[in-house]
Amino acid sequence: MTGERWKTVRSRWQDHWRLMVGVAALATTLAALCHGFDAKLGGLLAEAERSAYDAAVTRFTERPDRSSQVVLVTIDQPSLERIRDNPQYTLNFGSWPYSRNLWARVVEQLEAEGARAVVFDAVMDERGSDESMDLAFAQVLRTTAIPFFLGVSTHPDASPLPPVDFQAEPTARQAPAGVEEPPPGDETFPEEAFPEETGAETFQDAPAKTLLPDVPPEQMARAVAFPARAEGRSLPALDYESSSRERAPSHPVHPIPVLVGAVEGFGLVEPEADADGFMRRTRFAYSDGHNTFATLPVRVAASLLGASAVEFSGRTLRLGSRTYAVDADGSAGIDFGGQMHDRFHSVSLFAVLNAWVLRGQGQPTKLPPEMFRDKVVVIGGNAVGLNDVKATSFSSHEPGVVKQAAVLDTLLGDGRFITQAPLPVSLALVFVVAFASVVLLMTTRWTPLEIAWPLGLYFGLGWVTGPFLGLTNTYVLTALPALAGVVASVSAVAFNHLVANEETAFIRQAFSRFMEPKLVEQMIAQRELPRLDGENVEITAFFSDIRGFSTFSERFKDDPRNLVRILNTYLTRVSAALLKEGGCLDKYIGDAVVCLFGAPMRQADHALRACKGALAAKTAVDRLREEFRAQGLPDMFTRIGLNSAVNFVGNFGSEQLFSYTAIGDGMNLAARLEGANKAYGTVIMIGARTYELAREHIEVRELDRVRVAGKTEAVTVYELLALKGGVDARTRETVARYHAALALYREARFTEAAAVLDARRAEAPEDGPTQALLARCQRYAEAPPPDFDGVANLDK
């Protein structure tokens, strides 16, 4: 930012900082009110916040490595098909949902693989058609050393469980009352899985020995419920939304009694979906008004970590000796870390079941070595037909088991759930964004920024809060600050375009008659009146004049109106060409045009712009000559001089009348170069500094080294031919021949130089510099000048 621009910005801040603070505070207040009443507003802000959360999570929380704590056994479509197509498996386990002896075999195999625990992301709340299979499954769970955890669903029609006194001594894992424990060493399942090969009795043929009785409600309640304590708040209620949109109580559905005492623990498998159906958060523990219940991952982690209860205190969840950061309401965002296949190793159900068969036959299991060793194995559905497809931030089609696995992996692993920053922190960001928006737009008053900034807030604020989420697992509200920023931006734009319009009208009315329109618009943009003082700035000055204008105007001494019309047409064409390249018209002096490049608007490429403007002006005049020739008007030629130098630029004049112009030796030289074209037969002559700044983009001919009147220092001057690559081969030959002759001329070898030029003069008979240098060489060959230094003097 230039010094003048910075001065303008600072002035606007000093004039309006109180207004800026007020607008930011108002925008923050409105945003906070919208946040508080969003439900009554239709939840649009919550929906936008969920979208922003999803974008931040997917961009910045994806994990590079798979879990080292949890492995999945997936009930995938190939498993369903291969079990169905295997007659022996179908005979022993039936079709989906399989007989529970299949899960017994899976548990046995996972125990053999060294798994730490098995978690079944499903419920078993209906007795099997053959209750002996349920009893046999329970027996396996009791006799194996591996803990098994099972899900529990809820339903409004389920019977409430009696309150549990967790202070009382819990009973050991045992079979329900009335169920006979098998003696040690008794085998409920045959050792061989395939009866056709061994002659053993099948599971389907095994008769049910007894009708399994129910367990006492108190025992059921102690098995399903789990202690949970929350200081200063109540746990979320188990309820559902009825058809009348009212909340109605819900209760856990009792698992089959035979599993009570056999399963290590039961946990809720609530969907916990947001309003849009996506799984993003978990609540850890619930209450039905009588008892408290842990979610399935929490129940597993509590058992493995030796925790006797779930404890909430402030924004902390405690399980035994482990603590976890959660939100103030006891919930937390699930750190999925990516899609299921990216986060967890998984093995198909069929592979595990087949491994059990191979192990019984003494063959290698073909399972990945050490896949399950010391891991918690979560069994869940992955097949489309199981209707357990859920949506997460990473995918709209994820198996529901990924939620249980992700929560459990966090509880057992790094313990970092995604939490929301406290509301005051988010509101602080809201104020910062709103304040930055109003300050930026009210101080710069740049129309492209007024459009781009609100769009940038809407689409880009997540790139500020997202990395913070990735580093800290803390989500700062993003849609709310964006909303406040947009409100503040609209307010700032309204100020710029309503209040500033009054100043614009005043400046235009007061100064448009005395100053160039571009300078007036610059003052409007900067809100700064012109001053009589100026500054030293490097610019490129443009001077042009009509060759022989006195003779030209003599033709119209009896028709001055037509002369004015012709002159106005000429000035309009030349001016338009210059303005298109960013030039600032300084003045018209009769038929002469003075233009500045690089002031008042700073232009780093002012020299190149001036060269482009000069070439465009020459082209415009050439077209105008053709028009004049067609109208029978006299021919018109123009000459142009360009020079780049540091000049003093500003408003010069009196308090009554001033104009924006430049003064200095650089301006004088540009005027001299314009006149010098006559001596060299050229159209556009440029100074050495202009050539130095634009040399990479232009084609030139070095004309001579000259000394202007009143100066002792010689300068090199050039003829501007075209932009880079715009010179034809014939002209290049002419220029090369001229440079060769010029080198001989500077060595005072005038005869040789004349011979070089004269030898091919017929090929470029209209080349003015060739004719001028040839004439000078011929003259000097006859009468060499004394003290020749190769420098030509430019007279006034």
PDB file of N, CA, C and O in Angstrom, residues 653-679:
ATOM      1  N   GLY A 653      -0.682  26.150  -9.742  1.00  0.00           N
ATOM      2  CA  GLY A 653      -1.569  27.249 -10.089  1.00  0.00           C
ATOM      3  C   GLY A 653      -1.836  28.111  -8.885  1.00  0.00           C
ATOM      4  O   GLY A 653      -1.044  28.193  -7.943  1.00  0.00           O
ATOM      5  N   SER A 654      -3.000  28.724  -8.883  1.00  0.00           N
ATOM      6  CA  SER A 654      -3.390  29.611  -7.798  1.00  0.00           C
ATOM      7  C   SER A 654      -4.569  29.007  -7.061  1.00  0.00           C
ATOM      8  O   SER A 654      -5.081  27.945  -7.426  1.00  0.00           O
ATOM      9  N   GLU A 655      -5.022  29.679  -5.995  1.00  0.00           N
ATOM     10  CA  GLU A 655      -6.187  29.201  -5.270  1.00  0.00           C
ATOM     11  C   GLU A 655      -7.433  29.223  -6.147  1.00  0.00           C
ATOM     12  O   GLU A 655      -8.381  28.487  -5.929  1.00  0.00           O
ATOM     13  N   GLN A 656      -7.403  30.109  -7.184  1.00  0.00           N
ATOM     14  CA  GLN A 656      -8.572  30.204  -8.059  1.00  0.00           C
ATOM     15  C   GLN A 656      -8.547  29.188  -9.192  1.00  0.00           C
ATOM     16  O   GLN A 656      -9.595  28.722  -9.616  1.00  0.00           O
ATOM     17  N   LEU A 657      -7.367  28.858  -9.660  1.00  0.00           N
ATOM     18  CA  LEU A 657      -7.285  27.942 -10.793  1.00  0.00           C
ATOM     19  C   LEU A 657      -5.978  27.161 -10.699  1.00  0.00           C
ATOM     20  O   LEU A 657      -4.908  27.758 -10.532  1.00  0.00           O
ATOM     21  N   PHE A 658      -6.073  25.857 -10.760  1.00  0.00           N
ATOM     22  CA  PHE A 658      -4.883  25.014 -10.724  1.00  0.00           C
ATOM     23  C   PHE A 658      -5.099  23.843 -11.653  1.00  0.00           C
ATOM     24  O   PHE A 658      -6.233  23.518 -12.022  1.00  0.00           O
ATOM     25  N   SER A 659      -4.011  23.215 -12.021  1.00  0.00           N
ATOM     26  CA  SER A 659      -4.092  22.040 -12.882  1.00  0.00           C
ATOM     27  C   SER A 659      -3.041  21.038 -12.435  1.00  0.00           C
ATOM     28  O   SER A 659      -2.007  21.405 -11.882  1.00  0.00           O
ATOM     29  N   TYR A 660      -3.334  19.785 -12.705  1.00  0.00           N
ATOM     30  CA  TYR A 660      -2.425  18.696 -12.336  1.00  0.00           C
ATOM     31  C   TYR A 660      -1.464  18.468 -13.491  1.00  0.00           C
ATOM     32  O   TYR A 660      -1.872  18.164 -14.613  1.00  0.00           O
ATOM     33  N   THR A 661      -0.165  18.652 -13.234  1.00  0.00           N
ATOM     34  CA  THR A 661       0.828  18.517 -14.290  1.00  0.00           C
ATOM     35  C   THR A 661       2.160  18.117 -13.670  1.00  0.00           C
ATOM     36  O   THR A 661       2.237  17.839 -12.473  1.00  0.00           O
ATOM     37  N   ALA A 662       3.196  18.082 -14.492  1.00  0.00           N
ATOM     38  CA  ALA A 662       4.530  17.722 -14.027  1.00  0.00           C
ATOM     39  C   ALA A 662       5.520  18.730 -14.586  1.00  0.00           C
ATOM     40  O   ALA A 662       5.363  19.226 -15.704  1.00  0.00           O
ATOM     41  N   ILE A 663       6.542  19.002 -13.817  1.00  0.00           N
ATOM     42  CA  ILE A 663       7.601  19.905 -14.266  1.00  0.00           C
ATOM     43  C   ILE A 663       8.933  19.251 -13.963  1.00  0.00           C
ATOM     44  O   ILE A 663       9.055  18.445 -13.041  1.00  0.00           O
ATOM     45  N   GLY A 664       9.952  19.605 -14.767  1.00  0.00           N
ATOM     46  CA  GLY A 664      11.277  19.052 -14.566  1.00  0.00           C
ATOM     47  C   GLY A 664      11.992  18.852 -15.885  1.00  0.00           C
ATOM     48  O   GLY A 664      11.416  18.976 -16.979  1.00  0.00           O
ATOM     49  N   ASP A 665      13.277  18.529 -15.801  1.00  0.00           N
ATOM     50  CA  ASP A 665      14.077  18.317 -17.002  1.00  0.00           C
ATOM     51  C   ASP A 665      13.547  17.155 -17.831  1.00  0.00           C
ATOM     52  O   ASP A 665      13.691  17.160 -19.068  1.00  0.00           O
ATOM     53  N   GLY A 666      12.952  16.162 -17.158  1.00  0.00           N
ATOM     54  CA  GLY A 666      12.417  15.023 -17.898  1.00  0.00           C
ATOM     55  C   GLY A 666      11.301  15.421 -18.828  1.00  0.00           C
ATOM     56  O   GLY A 666      11.200  14.905 -19.962  1.00  0.00           O
ATOM     57  N   MET A 667      10.467  16.361 -18.380  1.00  0.00           N
ATOM     58  CA  MET A 667       9.389  16.851 -19.229  1.00  0.00           C
ATOM     59  C   MET A 667       9.979  17.647 -20.399  1.00  0.00           C
ATOM     60  O   MET A 667       9.525  17.520 -21.545  1.00  0.00           O
ATOM     61  N   ASN A 668      10.983  18.450 -20.125  1.00  0.00           N
ATOM     62  CA  ASN A 668      11.600  19.245 -21.194  1.00  0.00           C
ATOM     63  C   ASN A 668      12.207  18.360 -22.266  1.00  0.00           C
ATOM     64  O   ASN A 668      12.097  18.633 -23.466  1.00  0.00           O
ATOM     65  N   LEU A 669      12.882  17.273 -21.820  1.00  0.00           N
ATOM     66  CA  LEU A 669      13.507  16.394 -22.799  1.00  0.00           C
ATOM     67  C   LEU A 669      12.460  15.711 -23.658  1.00  0.00           C
ATOM     68  O   LEU A 669      12.659  15.520 -24.873  1.00  0.00           O
ATOM     69  N   ALA A 670      11.324  15.312 -23.058  1.00  0.00           N
ATOM     70  CA  ALA A 670      10.266  14.682 -23.851  1.00  0.00           C
ATOM     71  C   ALA A 670       9.792  15.626 -24.941  1.00  0.00           C
ATOM     72  O   ALA A 670       9.565  15.217 -26.091  1.00  0.00           O
ATOM     73  N   ALA A 671       9.638  16.916 -24.613  1.00  0.00           N
ATOM     74  CA  ALA A 671       9.223  17.897 -25.619  1.00  0.00           C
ATOM     75  C   ALA A 671      10.284  18.050 -26.701  1.00  0.00           C
ATOM     76  O   ALA A 671       9.964  18.158 -27.898  1.00  0.00           O
ATOM     77  N   ARG A 672      11.573  18.040 -26.290  1.00  0.00           N
ATOM     78  CA  ARG A 672      12.640  18.162 -27.275  1.00  0.00           C
ATOM     79  C   ARG A 672      12.678  16.944 -28.203  1.00  0.00           C
ATOM     80  O   ARG A 672      12.962  17.077 -29.396  1.00  0.00           O
ATOM     81  N   LEU A 673      12.436  15.752 -27.650  1.00  0.00           N
ATOM     82  CA  LEU A 673      12.447  14.544 -28.475  1.00  0.00           C
ATOM     83  C   LEU A 673      11.325  14.582 -29.502  1.00  0.00           C
ATOM     84  O   LEU A 673      11.509  14.121 -30.646  1.00  0.00           O
ATOM     85  N   GLU A 674      10.203  15.123 -29.104  1.00  0.00           N
ATOM     86  CA  GLU A 674       9.094  15.224 -30.080  1.00  0.00           C
ATOM     87  C   GLU A 674       9.524  16.095 -31.262  1.00  0.00           C
ATOM     88  O   GLU A 674       9.328  15.739 -32.429  1.00  0.00           O
ATOM     89  N   GLY A 675      10.177  17.237 -30.962  1.00  0.00           N
ATOM     90  CA  GLY A 675      10.615  18.109 -32.045  1.00  0.00           C
ATOM     91  C   GLY A 675      11.769  17.525 -32.846  1.00  0.00           C
ATOM     92  O   GLY A 675      11.922  17.790 -34.038  1.00  0.00           O
ATOM     93  N   ALA A 676      12.615  16.693 -32.179  1.00  0.00           N
ATOM     94  CA  ALA A 676      13.782  16.125 -32.851  1.00  0.00           C
ATOM     95  C   ALA A 676      13.404  15.121 -33.922  1.00  0.00           C
ATOM     96  O   ALA A 676      14.238  14.785 -34.777  1.00  0.00           O
ATOM     97  N   ASN A 677      12.186  14.607 -33.891  1.00  0.00           N
ATOM     98  CA  ASN A 677      11.766  13.680 -34.934  1.00  0.00           C
ATOM     99  C   ASN A 677      11.937  14.300 -36.322  1.00  0.00           C
ATOM    100  O   ASN A 677      12.201  13.593 -37.316  1.00  0.00           O
ATOM    101  N   LYS A 678      11.777  15.625 -36.388  1.00  0.00           N
ATOM    102  CA  LYS A 678      11.886  16.305 -37.689  1.00  0.00           C
ATOM    103  C   LYS A 678      13.266  16.118 -38.287  1.00  0.00           C
ATOM    104  O   LYS A 678      13.418  15.881 -39.496  1.00  0.00           O
ATOM    105  N   ALA A 679      14.309  16.193 -37.435  1.00  0.00           N
ATOM    106  CA  ALA A 679      15.682  16.081 -37.930  1.00  0.00           C
ATOM    107  C   ALA A 679      16.016  14.666 -38.365  1.00  0.00           C
ATOM    108  O   ALA A 679      16.868  14.462 -39.249  1.00  0.00           O
TER     109      ALA A 679
END
